[in-house]
């Protein structure tokens, strides 16, 4: 039995598909309102803030994946995220399950350095501090050695379905609506984005590779590092639109935060859009050379095709 905690997001749904397709059909999906991804999935309603519910949800699991998400609300993150993770770790240890933690890069320095698994945590803002504390919690569990633990870390997403990210919101969503994409802060800085199905496929592979445990892994990304100008042009071409776009300066986004709670919650991430973002996944590529990473143009073409299907239906 393999169990996904926080099974409602895009990463979790893609993970469930990949596990079912290539690793196991004995899957348990856990959230407050779980829905089947595959016909054979077992569903468990549980609140990860409740230790007893969390333990019951992972009982009998061989591998537990923590992919839980929360809305971009700083106070909610501070109040709930560490508790949810602690309960998941405690439950996995109590039941003897392996633990796979899906992580992001909020705790990394927002500068031009190349990001590797050894990059130090230098969080900017309260949400970054929450993610740094959570990653440190998992590393402490890994060092304790009572159960096998690994971290799979991903940079900013782009992808199909309900993928949530700045890039999807500002570039892909406008294109779907026939509008010009918007680029946050600067268009001449290199971006490393991960295709969400690749992130989930890689997480499933790690969770089913015994010697991957006890380590942090950067999940695989394409070798090319387009700047946002190049990415916006590629996206426009994929949607058959003229390659125009608008750069939204940082001061405009800061001002928008006065009126939009959603934008206000993301302002602490804006410095990273002033710098190159170079996320390195060489370690994963060396260990799993057979893993095929989706090129940006292919991913954008898939999103466009999916959008056409939605419109046709």
Tab-separated table of C-alpha atoms in Angstrom:
chain	number	residue	atom	x	y	z
A	1	UNK	CA	0.000	0.000	0.000
A	2	UNK	CA	1.244	3.459	-0.935
A	3	UNK	CA	-0.513	6.487	0.515
A	4	UNK	CA	-0.716	10.092	-0.674
A	5	UNK	CA	-1.392	12.661	2.049
A	6	UNK	CA	-2.941	15.811	0.629
A	7	UNK	CA	-4.304	14.067	-2.426
A	8	UNK	CA	-6.328	16.869	-4.011
A	9	UNK	CA	-3.688	19.018	-5.750
A	10	UNK	CA	-2.256	18.732	-9.252
A	11	UNK	CA	0.998	17.116	-8.087
A	12	UNK	CA	-0.893	14.527	-6.045
A	13	UNK	CA	-3.261	13.657	-8.884
A	14	UNK	CA	-0.398	13.214	-11.348
A	15	UNK	CA	1.448	11.178	-8.688
A	16	UNK	CA	-1.534	8.884	-8.264
A	17	UNK	CA	-1.696	8.325	-12.025
A	18	UNK	CA	1.999	7.533	-12.241
A	19	UNK	CA	2.037	5.190	-9.234
A	20	UNK	CA	-0.955	3.317	-10.660
A	21	UNK	CA	0.554	3.193	-14.133
A	22	UNK	CA	4.064	1.995	-13.256
A	23	UNK	CA	4.438	1.016	-9.605
A	24	UNK	CA	1.360	-0.192	-7.713
A	25	UNK	CA	-2.416	-0.307	-7.914
A	26	UNK	CA	-2.708	-0.501	-4.154
A	27	UNK	CA	-3.161	3.215	-3.546
A	28	UNK	CA	-4.779	5.193	-0.762
A	29	UNK	CA	-5.670	8.855	-1.312
A	30	UNK	CA	-6.058	10.955	1.810
A	31	UNK	CA	-7.498	14.448	2.175
A	32	UNK	CA	-10.476	16.166	3.728
A	33	UNK	CA	-12.492	15.455	0.580
A	34	UNK	CA	-10.620	12.837	-1.469
A	35	UNK	CA	-11.651	11.866	-4.988
A	36	UNK	CA	-10.564	8.888	-7.029
A	37	UNK	CA	-7.933	9.411	-9.698
A	38	UNK	CA	-7.835	5.730	-10.659
A	39	UNK	CA	-10.813	3.392	-10.346
A	40	UNK	CA	-9.031	1.140	-7.844
A	41	UNK	CA	-7.983	3.964	-5.472
A	42	UNK	CA	-8.991	3.657	-1.812
A	43	UNK	CA	-10.230	6.936	-0.332
A	44	UNK	CA	-9.779	8.070	3.257
A	45	UNK	CA	-11.139	11.303	4.707
A	46	UNK	CA	-8.753	12.734	7.265
A	47	UNK	CA	-7.688	16.055	8.737
A	48	UNK	CA	-3.883	16.116	8.901
A	49	UNK	CA	-4.132	18.553	11.809
A	50	UNK	CA	-5.494	15.647	13.861
A	51	UNK	CA	-2.741	13.215	14.926
A	52	UNK	CA	-5.052	10.236	15.424
A	53	UNK	CA	-6.758	10.710	12.050
A	54	UNK	CA	-3.370	10.994	10.375
A	55	UNK	CA	-2.065	7.815	12.001
A	56	UNK	CA	-5.191	5.907	11.028
A	57	UNK	CA	-4.864	7.196	7.464
A	58	UNK	CA	-1.319	5.826	6.994
A	59	UNK	CA	-1.760	2.547	8.890
A	60	UNK	CA	-0.571	-0.355	6.754
A	61	UNK	CA	1.302	1.844	4.256
A	62	UNK	CA	4.666	0.910	2.835
A	63	UNK	CA	5.334	4.414	1.463
A	64	UNK	CA	3.720	7.718	2.483
A	65	UNK	CA	3.918	10.769	0.200
A	66	UNK	CA	3.370	14.191	1.760
A	67	UNK	CA	2.030	16.470	-0.986
A	68	UNK	CA	-0.349	18.550	1.120
A	69	UNK	CA	-0.875	22.162	0.155
A	70	UNK	CA	-2.522	25.212	1.674
A	71	UNK	CA	-3.825	28.469	0.196
A	72	UNK	CA	-1.240	31.253	-0.083
A	73	UNK	CA	-2.071	32.633	3.344
A	74	UNK	CA	0.915	33.317	5.593
A	75	UNK	CA	-0.946	32.987	8.880
A	76	UNK	CA	-2.490	29.696	7.755
A	77	UNK	CA	0.938	28.388	6.753
A	78	UNK	CA	2.436	29.304	10.114
A	79	UNK	CA	-0.454	27.838	12.078
A	80	UNK	CA	-1.107	24.639	10.146
A	81	UNK	CA	1.707	23.492	7.841
A	82	UNK	CA	4.260	22.472	10.525
A	83	UNK	CA	1.578	20.647	12.510
A	84	UNK	CA	0.392	18.736	9.450
A	85	UNK	CA	3.939	17.684	8.626
A	86	UNK	CA	4.772	16.734	12.191
A	87	UNK	CA	1.652	14.570	12.407
A	88	UNK	CA	2.538	12.892	9.090
A	89	UNK	CA	6.108	12.171	10.212
A	90	UNK	CA	4.956	10.856	13.594
A	91	UNK	CA	2.345	8.650	11.939
A	92	UNK	CA	4.843	7.248	9.433
A	93	UNK	CA	7.338	6.486	12.200
A	94	UNK	CA	4.661	4.859	14.347
A	95	UNK	CA	3.535	2.612	11.502
A	96	UNK	CA	6.989	1.938	10.022
A	97	UNK	CA	6.283	3.545	6.644
A	98	UNK	CA	8.839	5.127	4.337
A	99	UNK	CA	8.309	8.884	3.998
A	100	UNK	CA	8.573	10.977	0.812
A	101	UNK	CA	8.366	14.739	1.259
A	102	UNK	CA	7.475	16.949	-1.707
A	103	UNK	CA	9.214	20.282	-1.206
A	104	UNK	CA	9.673	23.634	-2.955
A	105	UNK	CA	12.425	26.270	-3.083
A	106	UNK	CA	10.876	29.048	-0.992
A	107	UNK	CA	13.688	28.694	1.564
A	108	UNK	CA	16.499	29.179	-0.961
A	109	UNK	CA	18.311	32.519	-1.383
A	110	UNK	CA	16.578	34.707	-3.960
A	111	UNK	CA	19.705	35.486	-5.945
A	112	UNK	CA	21.637	34.381	-9.032
A	113	UNK	CA	23.463	31.385	-7.577
A	114	UNK	CA	22.939	27.927	-9.102
A	115	UNK	CA	20.654	25.962	-6.782
A	116	UNK	CA	21.764	22.455	-5.859
A	117	UNK	CA	20.782	20.045	-3.118
A	118	UNK	CA	23.509	21.677	-0.997
A	119	UNK	CA	22.191	25.237	-1.326
A	120	UNK	CA	21.772	26.731	2.175
A	121	UNK	CA	18.412	27.878	3.484
A	122	UNK	CA	18.198	31.691	3.504
A	123	UNK	CA	14.451	32.339	3.481
A	124	UNK	CA	13.014	35.707	2.511
A	125	UNK	CA	9.709	36.368	4.239
A	126	UNK	CA	7.421	34.451	6.536
A	127	UNK	CA	6.318	31.739	4.106
A	128	UNK	CA	9.944	31.038	3.244
A	129	UNK	CA	10.710	30.645	6.939
A	130	UNK	CA	7.845	28.171	7.303
A	131	UNK	CA	9.170	26.064	4.431
A	132	UNK	CA	12.717	26.209	5.816
A	133	UNK	CA	11.467	24.988	9.198
A	134	UNK	CA	9.491	22.186	7.553
A	135	UNK	CA	12.414	21.020	5.420
A	136	UNK	CA	14.631	21.091	8.515
A	137	UNK	CA	12.066	18.959	10.338
A	138	UNK	CA	12.253	16.340	7.583
A	139	UNK	CA	16.057	16.447	7.560
A	140	UNK	CA	16.064	15.830	11.313
A	141	UNK	CA	13.795	12.818	10.797
A	142	UNK	CA	16.117	11.603	8.053
A	143	UNK	CA	19.114	11.941	10.377
A	144	UNK	CA	17.296	10.107	13.184
A	145	UNK	CA	17.123	7.071	10.935
A	146	UNK	CA	14.079	5.368	12.444
A	147	UNK	CA	12.357	5.218	9.047
A	148	UNK	CA	13.577	5.769	5.470
A	149	UNK	CA	12.984	9.400	4.445
A	150	UNK	CA	13.674	11.398	1.288
A	151	UNK	CA	13.007	14.912	0.007
A	152	UNK	CA	12.015	15.658	-3.591
A	153	UNK	CA	12.337	19.388	-4.237
A	154	UNK	CA	10.879	21.278	-7.196
A	155	UNK	CA	11.227	24.833	-8.539
A	156	UNK	CA	8.285	26.867	-9.819
A	157	UNK	CA	5.660	24.894	-11.730
A	158	UNK	CA	4.145	25.179	-15.130
A	159	UNK	CA	1.716	22.565	-16.323
A	160	UNK	CA	-1.713	21.309	-17.319
A	161	UNK	CA	-4.943	21.076	-15.365
A	162	UNK	CA	-5.159	23.049	-12.141
A	163	UNK	CA	-1.445	23.756	-11.862
A	164	UNK	CA	-0.960	26.735	-9.526
A	165	UNK	CA	1.991	29.072	-10.135
A	166	UNK	CA	2.944	32.617	-11.092
A	167	UNK	CA	3.824	31.354	-14.562
A	168	UNK	CA	0.486	29.646	-15.137
A	169	UNK	CA	-1.411	32.629	-13.742
A	170	UNK	CA	0.431	35.370	-15.634
A	171	UNK	CA	1.455	33.702	-18.889
A	172	UNK	CA	-0.606	30.611	-19.639
A	173	UNK	CA	-4.003	31.659	-18.294
A	174	UNK	CA	-4.082	34.924	-20.303
A	175	UNK	CA	-3.132	33.014	-23.460
A	176	UNK	CA	-6.027	30.629	-22.861
A	177	UNK	CA	-8.271	33.690	-22.760
A	178	UNK	CA	-6.791	35.069	-25.989
A	179	UNK	CA	-4.888	37.837	-24.172
A	180	UNK	CA	-1.253	38.829	-24.018
A	181	UNK	CA	0.846	37.106	-21.353
A	182	UNK	CA	2.257	39.131	-18.478
A	183	UNK	CA	5.782	38.708	-17.142
A	184	UNK	CA	6.553	39.494	-13.497
A	185	UNK	CA	9.318	42.049	-12.799
A	186	UNK	CA	11.820	41.343	-15.637
A	187	UNK	CA	11.821	39.520	-18.956
A	188	UNK	CA	15.594	39.020	-19.312
A	189	UNK	CA	16.213	36.684	-16.388
A	190	UNK	CA	16.597	32.947	-16.866
A	191	UNK	CA	13.859	30.819	-15.326
A	192	UNK	CA	13.900	27.172	-14.361
A	193	UNK	CA	10.381	25.752	-14.427
A	194	UNK	CA	9.312	22.166	-13.821
A	195	UNK	CA	6.569	20.448	-15.801
A	196	UNK	CA	4.186	19.180	-13.106
A	197	UNK	CA	3.726	15.673	-14.587
A	198	UNK	CA	7.542	15.310	-14.641
A	199	UNK	CA	7.705	16.293	-10.970
A	200	UNK	CA	5.120	13.665	-10.055
A	201	UNK	CA	6.700	10.936	-12.209
A	202	UNK	CA	10.058	11.621	-10.584
A	203	UNK	CA	8.570	11.605	-7.087
A	204	UNK	CA	6.967	8.207	-7.755
A	205	UNK	CA	10.276	6.862	-9.062
A	206	UNK	CA	12.164	8.077	-6.008
A	207	UNK	CA	9.570	6.623	-3.655
A	208	UNK	CA	10.038	3.225	-5.276
A	209	UNK	CA	13.851	3.284	-5.352
A	210	UNK	CA	15.308	2.018	-2.084
A	211	UNK	CA	18.705	3.693	-2.400
A	212	UNK	CA	17.067	7.094	-3.012
A	213	UNK	CA	16.091	7.353	0.650
A	214	UNK	CA	18.232	9.238	3.118
A	215	UNK	CA	18.829	12.008	0.563
A	216	UNK	CA	17.492	15.261	-0.862
A	217	UNK	CA	16.800	15.238	-4.603
A	218	UNK	CA	16.186	18.099	-6.982
A	219	UNK	CA	13.422	16.852	-9.255
A	220	UNK	CA	14.282	16.794	-12.974
A	221	UNK	CA	14.028	19.887	-15.146
A	222	UNK	CA	14.852	20.565	-18.788
A	223	UNK	CA	18.473	21.489	-19.447
A	224	UNK	CA	17.480	24.608	-21.367
A	225	UNK	CA	16.990	27.714	-19.248
A	226	UNK	CA	14.932	30.206	-21.252
A	227	UNK	CA	14.467	33.686	-19.928
A	228	UNK	CA	10.890	34.832	-19.442
A	229	UNK	CA	10.905	36.635	-22.803
A	230	UNK	CA	11.823	33.403	-24.572
A	231	UNK	CA	9.311	31.379	-22.555
A	232	UNK	CA	6.494	33.859	-23.255
A	233	UNK	CA	7.287	33.754	-26.974
A	234	UNK	CA	7.297	29.937	-26.943
A	235	UNK	CA	3.963	29.942	-25.121
A	236	UNK	CA	2.429	32.434	-27.557
A	237	UNK	CA	3.588	30.336	-30.507
A	238	UNK	CA	2.104	27.201	-28.923
A	239	UNK	CA	-1.252	28.990	-28.686
A	240	UNK	CA	-0.966	30.397	-32.204
A	241	UNK	CA	-0.867	34.003	-31.001
A	242	UNK	CA	1.381	36.941	-31.767
A	243	UNK	CA	4.468	36.904	-29.527
A	244	UNK	CA	3.646	40.047	-27.562
A	245	UNK	CA	3.674	40.378	-23.787
A	246	UNK	CA	3.638	42.934	-20.982
A	247	UNK	CA	6.233	43.204	-18.235
A	248	UNK	CA	4.608	43.981	-14.877
A	249	UNK	CA	7.159	45.953	-12.805
A	250	UNK	CA	7.743	45.081	-9.187
A	251	UNK	CA	6.298	48.386	-7.987
A	252	UNK	CA	3.030	47.639	-9.774
A	253	UNK	CA	2.811	44.201	-8.148
A	254	UNK	CA	3.608	45.756	-4.772
A	255	UNK	CA	0.889	48.337	-5.314
A	256	UNK	CA	-1.570	45.648	-6.422
A	257	UNK	CA	-0.962	43.950	-3.089
A	258	UNK	CA	-2.714	46.869	-1.402
A	259	UNK	CA	-5.965	45.758	-3.024
A	260	UNK	CA	-5.488	42.040	-3.725
A	261	UNK	CA	-4.877	39.655	-0.809
A	262	UNK	CA	-3.631	37.013	-3.279
A	263	UNK	CA	-0.971	39.332	-4.721
A	264	UNK	CA	-0.059	40.595	-1.246
A	265	UNK	CA	0.643	37.042	-0.124
A	266	UNK	CA	3.092	36.506	-3.007
A	267	UNK	CA	5.066	39.753	-2.668
A	268	UNK	CA	7.820	38.085	-0.618
A	269	UNK	CA	8.664	35.987	-3.696
A	270	UNK	CA	9.137	38.944	-6.030
A	271	UNK	CA	12.905	39.357	-5.455
A	272	UNK	CA	13.535	36.022	-7.152
A	273	UNK	CA	12.103	37.431	-10.391
A	274	UNK	CA	14.823	40.104	-10.401
A	275	UNK	CA	17.500	37.399	-10.615
A	276	UNK	CA	18.349	34.408	-12.754
A	277	UNK	CA	16.770	31.245	-11.381
A	278	UNK	CA	19.048	28.287	-12.076
A	279	UNK	CA	17.792	25.082	-10.496
A	280	UNK	CA	20.188	22.176	-11.047
A	281	UNK	CA	18.921	18.579	-11.249
A	282	UNK	CA	22.196	16.926	-12.315
A	283	UNK	CA	22.101	14.530	-9.381
A	284	UNK	CA	18.751	13.070	-10.450
A	285	UNK	CA	19.786	12.902	-14.110
A	286	UNK	CA	22.976	11.025	-13.177
A	287	UNK	CA	21.129	8.482	-11.026
A	288	UNK	CA	18.185	8.032	-13.432
A	289	UNK	CA	19.579	8.596	-16.940
A	290	UNK	CA	16.612	6.811	-18.516
A	291	UNK	CA	14.148	9.415	-17.190
A	292	UNK	CA	12.827	11.575	-20.034
A	293	UNK	CA	12.262	15.240	-19.192
A	294	UNK	CA	9.548	17.118	-21.091
A	295	UNK	CA	10.957	20.011	-23.182
A	296	UNK	CA	9.252	23.364	-22.698
A	297	UNK	CA	7.793	23.466	-26.201
A	298	UNK	CA	6.287	19.998	-25.746
A	299	UNK	CA	4.760	20.933	-22.401
A	300	UNK	CA	3.241	24.109	-23.806
A	301	UNK	CA	1.839	22.178	-26.771
A	302	UNK	CA	0.177	19.730	-24.365
A	303	UNK	CA	-1.402	22.604	-22.417
A	304	UNK	CA	-2.739	24.108	-25.637
A	305	UNK	CA	-4.138	20.767	-26.797
A	306	UNK	CA	-5.799	20.263	-23.416
A	307	UNK	CA	-7.341	23.729	-23.654
A	308	UNK	CA	-8.750	22.892	-27.102
A	309	UNK	CA	-10.324	19.722	-25.694
A	310	UNK	CA	-11.918	21.684	-22.849
A	311	UNK	CA	-13.314	24.260	-25.262
A	312	UNK	CA	-14.672	21.547	-27.563
A	313	UNK	CA	-16.465	19.829	-24.697
